Structures are given as C-alpha cells and as structure tokens.
Amino acid sequence: MGVYKSLDQIKNSRRGRNFSVFTNKGLLFWVFILAVLCFISLAAFALGMHFHVKLEHGMLPWREMREDFIMHDVPERPTKKPRRQRFFPCDVVFRDSVDLHSEPKDFMNFTQFSLGYMETEKKASHTDAHDPRFGGHQTLEEREQSFSAVNQTIHCGFLRGAEGLPSTGFDLKEEDKRYMSACRVVVSSCIFGSSDFLRRPTSRLISEYSKKNVCFVMFVDEGTLSTLSKEGSAPDDGGFVGLWKLVVVKNLPYTDTRKTGKVPKFLTHRLFPSSRYSIWLDSKLRLSTDPMLIIDHFLWQTGSEYAISNHYTRHCVWEEVLQNKRLNKYNHTAIDEQFSLYQSDGLTKFDPLDPNPSLPSYVPEGSFIVRAHTPMSNLFSCLWFNEVDRFTSRDQLSFAFTFLKLKRMNPDKPFHLNMFKDCERRSLVKLFHHREPSAPPPPRIV
C-alpha cells in the first residue's frame, strides 16, 4: 500500500509540473502573437497614412478647382437690405374752420417793392442769337443783381424769342389761362411723362368753402392725359377729374421732365397772376387737409410769407451733394460745378450747434410748399427757379444758397420763411411712391 501511494504522489507531481510548463509556454505564445499583430497593425496604419498624404496632395488641385467651380456656379444668398427708417406724422392743431375773410388785418404788410418779369431779352445772347430759351440767357452779372430786393425786372421763366422764332415752351390754351387768371387761392401739382397716378384730394376732408373758392389745378402733358384717361381718370367736359382741373401743357420747355416740373412748382405766381396764396404738392402726395386751414396754420398764425418743411434726415448741403452722387441722381460733374460756385459765393456747412441758425435746416423736403404771393416770396421763387434753370434740377441743392444769399444782400429787408417739421407735412398729406417705369416691350422674334 505504501508503494502504491508513493507512485500516485509521483504521478500527481509530474502532472503539476507538465501543466505549469504548458501554461507558461501558452502564455508566451499568445503574447508573441499579440505583439506580431500589433506590429502588423502599426505598419499598416503607417503605410496607410503615407498613402493618404500622397493622395491628398495629389487631389488638392482638383478640390480647389471643384470649390472654385461651386463658388462661381452657385450664387451667394442675397444679403438682407437694412430696414429703412420709418417716419411718422405728428399732431397739428388746426382751427375749426377758416375762410379768406379770416385773413389777419395787414397780413400782407411785408417788404414792399415792384417786381417785374422779362418777357423778351433786351439783347441777343452772346452764345447764340437764334437759341431762345424758356429761362432766357441770364448773365452772371444779371444773376447777381437779381438778388437785390429793389424795384427791378428780372428773369423768371416764360421768356419769348424774337418775332418769328418758335415758342420756348409751356404753352397753354387760352381758356385755361382765363380760368387760372381768376384764381385767388390755388392748390397745384403736375404730372409729366406719366410719372404718377392721379391722386385726388380727400373730398370729405375739404370744406365746402374751399371746394367753391380754391382752384385745384393739375398740370399734365398730352401723353400723361392719355395714360390717365385709359386708367379711368378721363376729365369731364369742363376738364375736371374730381376736384382737379386738368390743364394740358404743350411743348414742354425742357427734355428733362423733372426740370419741367419746376415751372409750376416755383412759378405759381406767374401762372396764376391774381392769386394771393398757393399750395404746391408733389404728385406723389394726396392732400388730406383743407387748404384754408393749412394757410391759416403755417402762414397767418406764424406771420410768414413762405412755408416749407425741413428734410427728414439730412440738414447739410454737403450731405445732400453726397447723397445725390451716391444715388446717381444727376451728372456728377454738373453737381460739382454748382456746388463749387456756391462755396466760392459764401455757402458754409450747416451748424447744428448754432444757437441762432438762419434756418432750422439747409435741406428742405420740397414736395409741399405754402406761399403768400408777396414781393419777397415771389422774388425768392424766381431766384430759386433761375438756379434750377442754370444748374441741376435737384432743387434741394440750391435752396439754402438762394435763401442765404437773398438774406445777406438785403439785411434790412426780412424774408419771413417758416421752415416747419417734416412730421407736420406728413400729417397734411398721404405719401405714395412714384409710378414705377414700365418695362420695355420684349424684342420681336422674326
């Protein structure tokens, strides 16, 4: 028994040693296998990175070409335009009712002098004796003298050429002239070149007195009359469309319809020789206030003979010049020549810190003007028109120069101009955009 027990012990001992050897060898084997696999993996990764770098380097030009193609082929999303600043009307307190009999006593007792207007030029133009112009050929010397508020005869449009020469323009029917010569209070506007729709005054807001005693005259050319008639605004037998009396102008004096529009805008006192008061509104405005209330509020109550609103954003002529160039409103060279002359003749920048400014702003919003037809008011209107006739049709460029020079040359003869807030202008009218120009017809396919 002892022998057998010892044999069993020996066998068990050998099994333990064999298992231990086997286990150690297996562990070493698997460690070796794992090491080999790791080495192979690292080698493959390094080889792949090397190949990838080469591939990227080779494909770089193609990718650049593809990106460049995409950038040119696909248009960029348009950037949103900044929101335009909005402007609102403000309250204007009017009287309950007003008529011409409410005019303050001695209201017209402003600066008095006799103002006449040239009908034909005294001497032939030094440029071309056979070139009659609606505004004439005013010399710089005549221009300088015309700013004096004295008894004189000045250029103010409607000049005729010598006998036998054609009309210089703005021709009206005799019956329309007779109608206009009887007007005492006038509301006027114009549409030339079919630039706007006909916007009738808001009838329910116009008093019966004004409907009977105020002339509402809209000047149009023949093309505009045809367009308005097709749109349902054909005049009746008396030439009226609602309150508007349509007066047709033939032979427009300027090829620039904007400059032609300055004739009724500035020369109301010439078109309506018997009128005491006038209101001008641009064709983009619809009158929504009784005209007699407007005259009372802006002229009678303030003791003014001329009223116009300031511009809603710009107050310096320098800013107005830059804006006109930025928007290509007129030939830049022509603007520079005009502006250079004004600076050499004393025009300075508007100073918002000046405690006693000559005007609240040097830039007006000229779409709405209220006037008493006094000598000083009529002189200013002629002078302003002459600047537009000589230079650009952008009348906001010449307003401050004309007013300041008139004031400087007549220090003892005040011109009572009321420049009111733009928000007040917005409370008197409804503002529209001008008519969009129609697109040209598509080319015919032959």
mmCIF file of N, CA and C in Angstrom, residues 54 89 92 132 181 196 246 256 278 321 349 364 416:
data_model
loop_
_atom_site.group_PDB
_atom_site.id
_atom_site.type_symbol
_atom_site.label_atom_id
_atom_site.label_comp_id
_atom_site.label_asym_id
_atom_site.label_seq_id
_atom_site.Cartn_x
_atom_site.Cartn_y
_atom_site.Cartn_z
ATOM 1 N N LYS A 54 -0.138 61.345 -49.658
ATOM 2 C CA LYS A 54 0.167 61.472 -51.076
ATOM 3 C C LYS A 54 -1.101 61.699 -51.896
ATOM 4 N N PRO A 89 -46.240 110.883 -38.904
ATOM 5 C CA PRO A 89 -46.785 112.233 -38.730
ATOM 6 C C PRO A 89 -46.888 112.598 -37.264
ATOM 7 N N VAL A 92 -51.013 118.184 -35.582
ATOM 8 C CA VAL A 92 -51.082 119.600 -35.938
ATOM 9 C C VAL A 92 -52.478 120.080 -35.556
ATOM 10 N N PRO A 132 -33.560 130.778 -78.522
ATOM 11 C CA PRO A 132 -34.411 131.246 -77.420
ATOM 12 C C PRO A 132 -34.610 130.143 -76.391
ATOM 13 N N SER A 181 -56.367 132.827 -64.389
ATOM 14 C CA SER A 181 -56.190 134.235 -64.035
ATOM 15 C C SER A 181 -57.231 134.704 -63.025
ATOM 16 N N ASP A 196 -46.717 109.490 -62.615
ATOM 17 C CA ASP A 196 -47.516 109.193 -61.425
ATOM 18 C C ASP A 196 -48.959 108.914 -61.795
ATOM 19 N N LEU A 246 -57.717 119.573 -64.841
ATOM 20 C CA LEU A 246 -56.550 119.162 -65.601
ATOM 21 C C LEU A 246 -56.249 120.196 -66.680
ATOM 22 N N ASP A 256 -35.783 117.261 -69.839
ATOM 23 C CA ASP A 256 -35.838 116.660 -68.506
ATOM 24 C C ASP A 256 -37.197 117.013 -67.881
ATOM 25 N N SER A 278 -50.943 130.229 -52.455
ATOM 26 C CA SER A 278 -50.862 128.972 -53.210
ATOM 27 C C SER A 278 -50.253 127.879 -52.346
ATOM 28 N N VAL A 321 -25.320 116.724 -51.347
ATOM 29 C CA VAL A 321 -24.466 116.510 -52.516
ATOM 30 C C VAL A 321 -23.993 115.062 -52.581
ATOM 31 N N LYS A 349 -21.161 125.048 -44.229
ATOM 32 C CA LYS A 349 -21.865 123.880 -43.706
ATOM 33 C C LYS A 349 -22.896 124.284 -42.651
ATOM 34 N N PRO A 364 -34.365 121.246 -47.584
ATOM 35 C CA PRO A 364 -35.815 121.172 -47.405
ATOM 36 C C PRO A 364 -36.371 119.849 -47.922
ATOM 37 N N HIS A 416 -39.755 136.453 -44.442
ATOM 38 C CA HIS A 416 -40.323 135.647 -43.362
ATOM 39 C C HIS A 416 -40.641 134.235 -43.863
#
